[in-house]
XYZ file of C-alpha atoms in Angstrom:
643
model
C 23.933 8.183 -31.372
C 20.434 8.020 -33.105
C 19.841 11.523 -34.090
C 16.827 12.910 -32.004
C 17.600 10.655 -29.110
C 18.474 12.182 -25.939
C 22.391 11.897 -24.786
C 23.465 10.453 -21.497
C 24.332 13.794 -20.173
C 20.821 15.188 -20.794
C 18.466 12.933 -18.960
C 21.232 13.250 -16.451
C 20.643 16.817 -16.155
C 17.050 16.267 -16.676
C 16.660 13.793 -14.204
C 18.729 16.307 -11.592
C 15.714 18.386 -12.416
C 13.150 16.407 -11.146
C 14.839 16.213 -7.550
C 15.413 19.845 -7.226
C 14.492 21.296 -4.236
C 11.948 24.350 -3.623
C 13.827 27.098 -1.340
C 12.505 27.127 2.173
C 11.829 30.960 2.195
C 11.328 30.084 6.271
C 11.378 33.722 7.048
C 9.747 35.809 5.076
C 6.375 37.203 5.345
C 5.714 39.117 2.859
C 2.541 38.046 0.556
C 0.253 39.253 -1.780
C -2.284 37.551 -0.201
C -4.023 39.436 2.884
C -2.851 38.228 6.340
C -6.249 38.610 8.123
C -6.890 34.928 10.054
C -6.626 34.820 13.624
C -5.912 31.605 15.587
C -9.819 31.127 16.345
C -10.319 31.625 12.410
C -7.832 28.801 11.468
C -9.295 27.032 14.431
C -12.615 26.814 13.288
C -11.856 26.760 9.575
C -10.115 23.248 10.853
C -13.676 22.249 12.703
C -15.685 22.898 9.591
C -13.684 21.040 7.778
C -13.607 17.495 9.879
C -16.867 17.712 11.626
C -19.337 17.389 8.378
C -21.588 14.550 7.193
C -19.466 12.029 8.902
C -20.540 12.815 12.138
C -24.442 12.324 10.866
C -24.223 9.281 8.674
C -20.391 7.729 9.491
C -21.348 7.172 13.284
C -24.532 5.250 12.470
C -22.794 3.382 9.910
C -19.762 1.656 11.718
C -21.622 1.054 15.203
C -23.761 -1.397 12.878
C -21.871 -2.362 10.646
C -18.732 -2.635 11.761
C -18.189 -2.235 15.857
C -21.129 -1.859 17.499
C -20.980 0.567 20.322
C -17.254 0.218 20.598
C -17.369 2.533 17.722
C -16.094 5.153 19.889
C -12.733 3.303 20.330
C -12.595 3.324 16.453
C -12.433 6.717 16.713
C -10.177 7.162 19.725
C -7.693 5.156 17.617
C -8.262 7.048 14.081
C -7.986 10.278 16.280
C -4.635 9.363 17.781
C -3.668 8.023 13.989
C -4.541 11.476 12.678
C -2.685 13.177 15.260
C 0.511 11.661 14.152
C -0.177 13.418 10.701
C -1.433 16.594 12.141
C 1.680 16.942 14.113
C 3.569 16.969 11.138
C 1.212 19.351 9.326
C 2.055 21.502 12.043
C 5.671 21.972 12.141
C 5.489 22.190 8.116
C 3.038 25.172 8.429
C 4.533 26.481 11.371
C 8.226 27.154 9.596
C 6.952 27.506 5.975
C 4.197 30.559 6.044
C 2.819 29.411 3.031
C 0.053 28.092 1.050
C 0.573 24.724 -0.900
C 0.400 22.347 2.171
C 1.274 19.366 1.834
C 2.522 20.032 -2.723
C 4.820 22.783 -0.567
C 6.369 20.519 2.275
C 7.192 17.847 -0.448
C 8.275 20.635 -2.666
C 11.139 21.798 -0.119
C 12.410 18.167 0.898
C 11.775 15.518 -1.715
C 11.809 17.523 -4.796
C 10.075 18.931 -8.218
C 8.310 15.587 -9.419
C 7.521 13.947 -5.902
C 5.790 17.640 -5.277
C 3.947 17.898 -8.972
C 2.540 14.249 -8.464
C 1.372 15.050 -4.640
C -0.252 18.640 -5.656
C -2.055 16.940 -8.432
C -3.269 13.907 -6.443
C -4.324 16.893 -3.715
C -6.514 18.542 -6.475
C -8.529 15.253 -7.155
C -9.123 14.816 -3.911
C -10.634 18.282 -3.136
C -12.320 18.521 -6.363
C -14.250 15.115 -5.454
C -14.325 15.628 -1.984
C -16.231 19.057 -2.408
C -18.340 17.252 -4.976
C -19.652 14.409 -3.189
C -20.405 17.021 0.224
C -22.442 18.561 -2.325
C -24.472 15.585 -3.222
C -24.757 14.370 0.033
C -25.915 18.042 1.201
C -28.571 18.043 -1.241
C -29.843 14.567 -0.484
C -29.843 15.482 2.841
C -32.235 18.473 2.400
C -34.173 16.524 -0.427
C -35.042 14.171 2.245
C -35.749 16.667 4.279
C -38.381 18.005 1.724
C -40.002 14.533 1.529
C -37.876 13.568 -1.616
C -40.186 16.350 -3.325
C -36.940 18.130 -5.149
C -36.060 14.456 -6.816
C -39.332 13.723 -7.550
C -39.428 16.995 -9.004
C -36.179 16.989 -11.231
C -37.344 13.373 -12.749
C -40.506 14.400 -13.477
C -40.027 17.778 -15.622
C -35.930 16.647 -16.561
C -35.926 12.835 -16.807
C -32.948 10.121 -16.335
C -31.089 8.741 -17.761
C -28.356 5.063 -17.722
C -25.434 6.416 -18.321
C -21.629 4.703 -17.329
C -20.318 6.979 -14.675
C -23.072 9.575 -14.485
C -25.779 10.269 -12.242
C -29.231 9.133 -13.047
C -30.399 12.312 -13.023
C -29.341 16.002 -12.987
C -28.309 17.651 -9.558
C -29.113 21.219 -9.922
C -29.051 21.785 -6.160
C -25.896 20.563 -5.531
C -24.562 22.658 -8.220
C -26.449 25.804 -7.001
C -24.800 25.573 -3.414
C -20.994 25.112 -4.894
C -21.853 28.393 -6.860
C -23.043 30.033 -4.155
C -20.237 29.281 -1.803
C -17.765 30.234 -4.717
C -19.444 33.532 -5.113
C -18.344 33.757 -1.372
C -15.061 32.744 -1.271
C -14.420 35.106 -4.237
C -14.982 37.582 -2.079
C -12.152 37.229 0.598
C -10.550 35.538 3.266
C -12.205 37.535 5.558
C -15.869 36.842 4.114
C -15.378 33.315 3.967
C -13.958 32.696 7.179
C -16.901 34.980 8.983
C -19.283 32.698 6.706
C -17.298 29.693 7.717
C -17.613 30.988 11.537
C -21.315 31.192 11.355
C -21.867 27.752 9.922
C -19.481 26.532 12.595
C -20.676 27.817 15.652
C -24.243 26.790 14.741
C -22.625 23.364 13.797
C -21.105 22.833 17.006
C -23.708 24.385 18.988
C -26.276 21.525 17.928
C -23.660 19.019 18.281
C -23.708 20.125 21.776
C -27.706 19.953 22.349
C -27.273 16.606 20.332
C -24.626 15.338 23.325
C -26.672 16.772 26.698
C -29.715 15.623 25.503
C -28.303 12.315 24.585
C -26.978 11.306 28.056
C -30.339 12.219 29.641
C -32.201 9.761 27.363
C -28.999 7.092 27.751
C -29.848 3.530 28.505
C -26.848 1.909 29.917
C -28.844 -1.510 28.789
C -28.232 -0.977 25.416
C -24.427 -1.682 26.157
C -25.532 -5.353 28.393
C -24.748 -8.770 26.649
C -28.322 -8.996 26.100
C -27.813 -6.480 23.029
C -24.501 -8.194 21.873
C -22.046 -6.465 24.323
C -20.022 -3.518 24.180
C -17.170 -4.648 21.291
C -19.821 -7.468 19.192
C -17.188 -7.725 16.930
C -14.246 -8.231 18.494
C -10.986 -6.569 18.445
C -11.338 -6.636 14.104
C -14.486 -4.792 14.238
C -12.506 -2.363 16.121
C -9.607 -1.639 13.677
C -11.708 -1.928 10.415
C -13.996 1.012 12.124
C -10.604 2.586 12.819
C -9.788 2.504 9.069
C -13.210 3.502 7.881
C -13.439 6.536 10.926
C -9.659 7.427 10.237
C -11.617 9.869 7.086
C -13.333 11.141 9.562
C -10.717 13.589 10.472
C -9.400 14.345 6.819
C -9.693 18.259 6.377
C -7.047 19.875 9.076
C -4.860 20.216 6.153
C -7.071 23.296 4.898
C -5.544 24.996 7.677
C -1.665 24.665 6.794
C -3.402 25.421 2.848
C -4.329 28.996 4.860
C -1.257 29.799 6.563
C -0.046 32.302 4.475
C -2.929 34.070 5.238
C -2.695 34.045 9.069
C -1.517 36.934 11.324
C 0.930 35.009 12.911
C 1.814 31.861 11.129
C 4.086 30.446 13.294
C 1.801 29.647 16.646
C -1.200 29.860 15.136
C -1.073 27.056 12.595
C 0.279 24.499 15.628
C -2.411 25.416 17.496
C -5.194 25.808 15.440
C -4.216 22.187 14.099
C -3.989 20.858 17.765
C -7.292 21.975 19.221
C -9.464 21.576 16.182
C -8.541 18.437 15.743
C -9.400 17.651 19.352
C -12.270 19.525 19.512
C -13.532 17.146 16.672
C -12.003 14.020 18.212
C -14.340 15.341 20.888
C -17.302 15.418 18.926
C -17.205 11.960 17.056
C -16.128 9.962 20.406
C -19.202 12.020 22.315
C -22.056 11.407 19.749
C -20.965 8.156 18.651
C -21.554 7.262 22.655
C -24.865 9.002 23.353
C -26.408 7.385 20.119
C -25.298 3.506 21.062
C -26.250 4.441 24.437
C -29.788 6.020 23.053
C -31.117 2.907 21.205
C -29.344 -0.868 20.432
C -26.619 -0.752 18.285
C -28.477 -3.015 16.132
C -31.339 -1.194 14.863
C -29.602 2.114 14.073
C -30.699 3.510 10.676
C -27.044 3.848 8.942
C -28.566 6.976 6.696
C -29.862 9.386 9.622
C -28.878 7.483 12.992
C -29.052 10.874 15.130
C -32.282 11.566 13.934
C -33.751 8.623 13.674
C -32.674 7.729 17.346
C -34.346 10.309 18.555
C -37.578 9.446 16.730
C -37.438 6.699 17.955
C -37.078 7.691 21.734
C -40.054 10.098 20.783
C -38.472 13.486 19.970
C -39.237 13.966 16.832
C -38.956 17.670 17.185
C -35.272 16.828 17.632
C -34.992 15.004 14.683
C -35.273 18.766 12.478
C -32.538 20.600 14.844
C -29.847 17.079 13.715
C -30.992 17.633 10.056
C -30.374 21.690 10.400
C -26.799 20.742 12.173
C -25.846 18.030 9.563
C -26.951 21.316 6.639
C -24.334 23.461 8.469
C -21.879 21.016 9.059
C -22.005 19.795 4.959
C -21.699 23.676 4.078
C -18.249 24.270 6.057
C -16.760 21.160 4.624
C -17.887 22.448 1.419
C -16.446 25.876 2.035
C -13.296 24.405 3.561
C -13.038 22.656 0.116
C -13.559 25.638 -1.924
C -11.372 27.733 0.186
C -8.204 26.021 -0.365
C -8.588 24.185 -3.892
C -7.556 27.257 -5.694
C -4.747 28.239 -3.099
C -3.581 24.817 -3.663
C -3.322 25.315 -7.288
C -2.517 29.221 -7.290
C 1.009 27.785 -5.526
C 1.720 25.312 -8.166
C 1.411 28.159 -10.546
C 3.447 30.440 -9.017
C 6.131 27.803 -9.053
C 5.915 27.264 -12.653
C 4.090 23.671 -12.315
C 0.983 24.335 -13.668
C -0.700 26.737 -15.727
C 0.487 30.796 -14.969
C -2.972 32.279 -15.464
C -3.810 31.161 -12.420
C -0.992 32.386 -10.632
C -2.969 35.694 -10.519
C -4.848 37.135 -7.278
C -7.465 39.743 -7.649
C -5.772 43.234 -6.515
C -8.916 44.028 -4.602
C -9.736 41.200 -2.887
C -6.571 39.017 -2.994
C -7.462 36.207 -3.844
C -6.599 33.469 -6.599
C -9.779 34.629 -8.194
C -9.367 32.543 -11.598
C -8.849 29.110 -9.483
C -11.903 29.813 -7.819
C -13.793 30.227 -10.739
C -12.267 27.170 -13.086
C -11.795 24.937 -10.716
C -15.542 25.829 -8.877
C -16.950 25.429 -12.320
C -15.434 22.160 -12.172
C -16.573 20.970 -9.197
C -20.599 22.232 -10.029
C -20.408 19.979 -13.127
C -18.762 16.335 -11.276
C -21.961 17.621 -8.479
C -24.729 18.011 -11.387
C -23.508 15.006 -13.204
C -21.454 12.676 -12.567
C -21.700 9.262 -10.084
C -19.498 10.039 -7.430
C -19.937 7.090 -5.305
C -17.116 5.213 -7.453
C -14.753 8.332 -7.693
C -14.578 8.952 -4.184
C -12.425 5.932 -3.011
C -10.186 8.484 -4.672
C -10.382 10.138 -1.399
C -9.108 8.063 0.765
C -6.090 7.013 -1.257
C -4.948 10.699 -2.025
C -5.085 11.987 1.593
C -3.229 8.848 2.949
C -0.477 9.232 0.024
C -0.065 13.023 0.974
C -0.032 12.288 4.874
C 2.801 9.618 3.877
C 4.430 11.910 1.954
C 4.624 14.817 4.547
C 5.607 12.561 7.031
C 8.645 11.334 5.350
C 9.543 15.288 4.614
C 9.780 16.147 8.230
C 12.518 13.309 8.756
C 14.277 15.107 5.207
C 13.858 18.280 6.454
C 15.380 17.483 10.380
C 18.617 15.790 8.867
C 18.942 18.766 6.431
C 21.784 21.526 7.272
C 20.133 24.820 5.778
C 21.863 25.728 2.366
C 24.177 28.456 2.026
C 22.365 32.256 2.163
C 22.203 34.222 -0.710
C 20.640 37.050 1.192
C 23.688 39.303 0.829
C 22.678 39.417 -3.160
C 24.672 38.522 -6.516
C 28.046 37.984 -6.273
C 31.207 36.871 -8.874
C 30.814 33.187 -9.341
C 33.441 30.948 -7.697
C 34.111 27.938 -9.655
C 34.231 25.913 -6.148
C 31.130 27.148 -4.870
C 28.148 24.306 -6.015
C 24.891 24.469 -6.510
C 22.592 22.515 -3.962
C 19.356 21.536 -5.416
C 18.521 18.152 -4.452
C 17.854 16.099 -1.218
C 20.797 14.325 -1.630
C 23.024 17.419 -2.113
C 21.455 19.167 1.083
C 22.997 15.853 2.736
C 26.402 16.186 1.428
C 26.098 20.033 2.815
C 26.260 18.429 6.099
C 30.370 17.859 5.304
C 31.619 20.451 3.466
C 32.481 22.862 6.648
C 33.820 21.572 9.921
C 32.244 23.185 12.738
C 33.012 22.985 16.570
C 29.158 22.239 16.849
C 27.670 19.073 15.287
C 25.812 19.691 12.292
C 22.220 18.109 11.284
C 23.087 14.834 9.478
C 26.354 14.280 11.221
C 26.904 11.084 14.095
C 25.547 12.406 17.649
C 29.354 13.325 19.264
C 28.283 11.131 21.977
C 27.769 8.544 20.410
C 31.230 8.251 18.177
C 33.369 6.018 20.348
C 30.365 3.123 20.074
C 28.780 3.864 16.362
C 32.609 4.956 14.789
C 31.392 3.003 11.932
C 28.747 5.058 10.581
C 31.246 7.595 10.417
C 33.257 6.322 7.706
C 30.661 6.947 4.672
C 30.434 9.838 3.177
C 28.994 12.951 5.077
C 24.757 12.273 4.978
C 24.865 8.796 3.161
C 23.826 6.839 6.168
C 21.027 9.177 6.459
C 19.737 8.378 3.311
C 19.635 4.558 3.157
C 18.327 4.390 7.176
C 15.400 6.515 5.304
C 15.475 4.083 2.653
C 15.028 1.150 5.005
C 12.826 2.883 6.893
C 10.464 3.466 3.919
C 10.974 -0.129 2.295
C 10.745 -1.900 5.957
C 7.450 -0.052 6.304
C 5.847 -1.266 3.315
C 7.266 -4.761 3.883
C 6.341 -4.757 7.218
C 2.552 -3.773 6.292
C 1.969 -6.082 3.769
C 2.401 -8.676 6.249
C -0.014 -7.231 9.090
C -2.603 -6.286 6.352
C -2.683 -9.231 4.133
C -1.571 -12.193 6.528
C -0.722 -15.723 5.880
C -3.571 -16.482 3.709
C -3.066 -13.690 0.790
C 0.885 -14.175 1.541
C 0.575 -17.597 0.266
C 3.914 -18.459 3.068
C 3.867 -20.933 5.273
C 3.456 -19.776 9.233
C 7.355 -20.006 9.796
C 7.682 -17.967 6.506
C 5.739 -15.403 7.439
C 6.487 -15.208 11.166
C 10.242 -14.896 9.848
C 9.163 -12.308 7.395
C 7.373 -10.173 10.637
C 10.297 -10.325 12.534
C 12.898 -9.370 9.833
C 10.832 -6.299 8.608
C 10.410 -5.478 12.429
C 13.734 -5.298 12.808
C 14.915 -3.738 9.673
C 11.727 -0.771 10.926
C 13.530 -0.596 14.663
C 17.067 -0.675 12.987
C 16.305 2.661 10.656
C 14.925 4.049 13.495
C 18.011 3.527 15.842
C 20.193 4.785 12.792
C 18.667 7.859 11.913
C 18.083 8.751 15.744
C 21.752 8.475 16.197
C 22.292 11.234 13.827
C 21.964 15.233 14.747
C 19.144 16.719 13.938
C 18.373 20.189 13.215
C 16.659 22.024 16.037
C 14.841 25.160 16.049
C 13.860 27.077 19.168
C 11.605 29.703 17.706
C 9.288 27.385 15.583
C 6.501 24.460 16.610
C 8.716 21.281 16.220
C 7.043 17.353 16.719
C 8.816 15.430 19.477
C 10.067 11.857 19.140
C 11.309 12.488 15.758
C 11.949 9.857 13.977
C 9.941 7.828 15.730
C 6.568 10.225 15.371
C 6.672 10.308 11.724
C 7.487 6.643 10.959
C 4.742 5.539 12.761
C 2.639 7.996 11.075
C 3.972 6.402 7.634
C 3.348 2.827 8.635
C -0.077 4.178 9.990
C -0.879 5.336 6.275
C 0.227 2.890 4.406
C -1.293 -0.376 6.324
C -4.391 1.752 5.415
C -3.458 2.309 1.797
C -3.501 -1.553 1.501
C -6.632 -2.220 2.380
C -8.132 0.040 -0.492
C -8.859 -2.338 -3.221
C -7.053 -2.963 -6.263
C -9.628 -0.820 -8.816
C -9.008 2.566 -6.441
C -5.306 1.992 -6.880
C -5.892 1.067 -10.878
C -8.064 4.611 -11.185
C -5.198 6.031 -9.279
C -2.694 5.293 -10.863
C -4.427 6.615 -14.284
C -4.925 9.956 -12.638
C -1.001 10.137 -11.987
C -0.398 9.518 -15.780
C -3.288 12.132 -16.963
C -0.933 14.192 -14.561
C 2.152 13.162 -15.805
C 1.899 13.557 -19.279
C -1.083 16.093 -19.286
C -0.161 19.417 -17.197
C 3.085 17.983 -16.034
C 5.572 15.416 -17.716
C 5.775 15.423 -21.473
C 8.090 13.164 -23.632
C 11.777 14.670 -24.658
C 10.562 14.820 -28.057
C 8.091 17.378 -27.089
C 10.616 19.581 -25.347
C 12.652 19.763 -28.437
C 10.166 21.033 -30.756
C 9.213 23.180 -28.179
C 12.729 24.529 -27.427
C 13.501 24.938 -31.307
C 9.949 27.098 -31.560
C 10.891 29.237 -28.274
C 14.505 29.530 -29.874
C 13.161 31.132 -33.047
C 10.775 33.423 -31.192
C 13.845 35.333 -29.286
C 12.973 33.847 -25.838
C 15.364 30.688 -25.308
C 18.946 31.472 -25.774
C 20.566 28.992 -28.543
C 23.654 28.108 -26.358
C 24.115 24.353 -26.236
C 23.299 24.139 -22.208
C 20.560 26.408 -22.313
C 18.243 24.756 -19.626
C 14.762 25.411 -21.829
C 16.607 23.652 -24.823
C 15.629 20.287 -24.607
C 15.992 19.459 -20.667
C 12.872 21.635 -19.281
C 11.312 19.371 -16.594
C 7.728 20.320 -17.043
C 5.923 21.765 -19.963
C 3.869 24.669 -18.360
C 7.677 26.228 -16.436
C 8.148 29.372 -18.507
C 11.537 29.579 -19.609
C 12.818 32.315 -17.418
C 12.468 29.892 -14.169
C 14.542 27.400 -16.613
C 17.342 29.704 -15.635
C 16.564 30.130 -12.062
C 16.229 27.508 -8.931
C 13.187 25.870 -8.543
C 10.237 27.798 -7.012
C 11.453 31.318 -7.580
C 9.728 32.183 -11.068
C 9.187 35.804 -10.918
C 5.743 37.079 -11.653
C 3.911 40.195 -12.030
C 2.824 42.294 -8.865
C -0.723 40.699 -7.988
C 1.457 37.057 -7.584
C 2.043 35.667 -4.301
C 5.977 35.677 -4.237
C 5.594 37.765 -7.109
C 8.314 40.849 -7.600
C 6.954 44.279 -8.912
């Protein structure tokens, strides 16, 4: 073998690395982190997150652009699309009391790499997200201002033509995301009292913006003589439903904040349940009062609410929308900032990213050096970059996580919990293995015959009909219906979303093609639902699994489709950055690496030393090398941390 290569047996065991699974830890509560958010807190720290700028510019845009006033079926639909993921959301953050969302629910079911790649997509997206609510809050209150503050900045700064920056410097944008770091800094407990004051004033004026709505409602601005209720037809419809489905991104920050909550396990469901329908109720309301206020056709797609009721001669209404859409920007904002760093402080803690910020501040407890980086980060892409390009980033993040959590709920319900190593070290027993990936969780399902059916095995019922499934090996026909299921979804929405005329197939081709991915879709279903699942009676659990979460997944991924081919280009460049930046690094690498730590007294020189050579990520310290994945010890201010 060419010497420096890598030998079959090591990207073997380095491969077996990457599909290692994160222990579920379902029971314990204990936390560095202070446990001080109520139900109503996570509740409303959902609101602030959904209901921001979307409801002031997104309405106005898609009832002219797109559906007319059967914009509020475009979000009916999204809603009921987003519910599918929230569900899931739920029962993850309901048995797994910890921050992470959805980098922790891939973590525990679909292993090391699938949960890396997800957690760093999920930092893009809030970084940008936060961002652009930034910009968009400051334009907002330039405008406001008569445009004075840009004026202003041009004047006494200048522009500039640069690629991929702004044309000029956004110092108030930046100010706010400092400000509202300097908040968050200082607590849970601050920032969600900050977050409730901003909320309630939020949903109080989308209230006034509702009653007085329907009192100035013209039921003739819905008559044929204004182009009808649906102008567009049933396509207007479902591309408002893709553009609305955004809408609704931001429940996740409350699954990101369960490890702070009182009572994890019913708050989180609940929170996630009513806050999304309280904003479901919000977007379907005001998108109806302001078709119903003036035509469809004349709405002003940058400040419909306010400019409808200009228009109908309430001006003095106009500055109460404008003060609502402020408050609704700065709890998206702080929903943003509150769970970037917890995001990131988990990956630390695991070993997946960099350990320094792994620390919480002893006093206030939290991930204090997150905040601060990754704030910092977030005031410079606000003061200087162009954001418009960077956040179709957005959209295809949050479906790829959604997709992802989805498909861990069907891992995790086929999954027999591993063996218990509660009752502390014992002698090894050369029979006893070592279950770290998805796969091996499966194969759990046969190694002890029970009177009971385990999760995994054929439905006892349904034995004398299905006998056949029973012959591979224990948790195999688990794993390829989830492999059909996954490849007959993405089959299956190529062919909705692009059609016959991007297909390139004739009509009996592609009617053929429908009907086989259809059935292939129903057939995983059927197989997987014939299988036992694992049941808990103490925990939030989604009904109609599988059949919740593959819908959810075909949901997502039709959507993922119709992003163009540039967002999934810039995508996949921010995987590699992640890859082969903070995450994946070549073997080569690990050697040098592994020689240096041998030297310094920290790696043992055996030959199978797991920080010799196989390490899976650069930034694991070698003490976690030695330990299953997601229990790296850390000092006392950590959040799984041992003194």
């Amino acid at each position: 073998m060419v010497r420096g290569l890598p030998s079959t047996a090591s990207l073997a065991r380095f491969c077996q690395k990457l599909n290692r699974l994160k222990p579920l830890e379902e029971s314990t509560m204990e936390t560095s982190l202070q446990r001080c958010l109520s139900t109503l807190d996570l509740t409303l720290l959902g609101v602030g997150g959904m209901v921001g700028s979307g409801l002031y510019v997104l309405t106005g845009t898609v009832a002219k652009q797109m559906a007319g006033p059967a914009v509020l079926l475009s979000f009916a639909v999204a809603a009921v699309a987003s519910f599918l993921s929230a569900l899931c959301y739920a029962e993850f953050g309901a048995r797994l009391p910890r921050t992470g969302s959805a980098y922790l629910f891939t973590y525990v079911s679909m292993g090391e790499l699938w949960a890396f790649l997800i957690g760093w997509n999920v930092l893009l997206e809030y970084l940008i997200g936060g961002a652009a609510v930034a910009r968009a809050w400051s334009g907002y209150l330039d405008a406001m201002f008569n445009h004075r503050i840009h004026n202003f900045t041009e004047a006494y700064v200048g522009t500039w033509q640069v690629p991929l920056m702004a044309n000029y410097p956004d110092f108030l944008a930046a100010g706010i995301i400092i400000l509202a770091s300097v908040f968050i800094s200082c607590g849970a407990r601050v920032s969600s009292w900050i977050n409730h004051t901003f909320s309630v004033v939020s949903l109080l004026i989308i209230l006034f913006v509702i009653i007085l709505g329907f009192i100035l409602a013209r039921p003739h601005n819905w008559s044929a003589e204004e182009g009808g209720f649906a102008p567009f037809g049933f396509s207007g419809i479902m591309a408002g439903t893709a553009t609305c489905f955004y809408a609704f991104v931001g429940f996740d920050v409350i699954a990101a904040s369960s490890e702070e909550a009182r009572n994890p396990k019913q708050a989180v469901p609940i929170a996630i349940i009513i806050s999304l329908g309280l904003a479901a109720g919000a977007y379907i309301l005001v998108s109806t009062v302001l078709t119903l206020m003036v035509p469809w056709h004349s709405l002003d797609p940058d400040s419909a609410l306010a400019d409808a009721f200009y228009r109908r001669g309430y001006s003095w209404a106009g500055f109460i929308v404008a003060a609502g859409s402020i408050c609704a920007m700065n709890t998206v904002l702080l929903s943003s900032l509150f769970s970037l760093p917890r995001i990131v402080y988990a990956m630390a803690v695991d070993g997946l990213f960099f350990q320094v910020f792994a620390q919480v501040h002893p006093r206030t407890q939290v991930p204090m050096v997150g905040i601060l980086v990754f704030g910092g980060l977030m005031t410079f892409l606000a003061l200087l970059l162009d954001l418009e390009a960077l956040v179709q980033f957005l959209s295809i993040g949050t479906l790829l996580a959604y997709t992802f959590v989805a498909t861990s709920i069907i891992v995790l319900r086929f999954q027999r919990a591993p063996p218990s190593s509660a009752s502390g070290p014992a002698s090894p027993d050369p029979r006893v293995k070592d279950y770290h990936s998805f796969s091996d969780h499966i194969q759990l399902v046969g190694t002890e015959q029970a009177s009971a059916p385990e999760p995994g095995q054929l439905r006892p019922a349904l034995r004398p009909y299905l006998g056949f499934l029973g012959r591979y090996s224990p948790g195999a026909a688990v794993a390829w219906a989830l492999g059909m299921l996954v490849a007959s979804a993405i089959t299956l929405a190529c062919v909705l979303v692009f059609g016959v005329s991007v297909l390139h197939l004739p009509y009996w081709g592609y009617i053929l093609l429908l009907l086989l991915s259809s059935i292939m879709f129903l057939l995983s279903l059927l197989v997987l639902g014939a299988h036992q699942q694992r049941r808990q009676q103490d925990t939030f659990q989604i009904p109609m699994v599988p059949l919740t979460p593959a819908l959810s997944i075909l949901l997502n991924i039709c959507l993922m489709l119709k992003l163009s081919y540039l967002t999934w280009l810039r995508f996949s460049i921010w995987l590699l950055i992640g890859e082969w930046g903070p995450g994946l690094r070549p073997w080569v690498g690990h050697r040098k690496n592994a020689r240096r730590a041998s030297w310094a007294g920290t790696c043992p020189s055996a030959p199978h030393n797991p920080c010799r050579a196989h390490g899976v990520f650069w930034l694991r310290h070698l003490a976690q090398q030695r330990e299953p994945a997601g229990t790296a010890r850390a000092d006392h201010h950590t959040l799984r941390g041992v003194p």
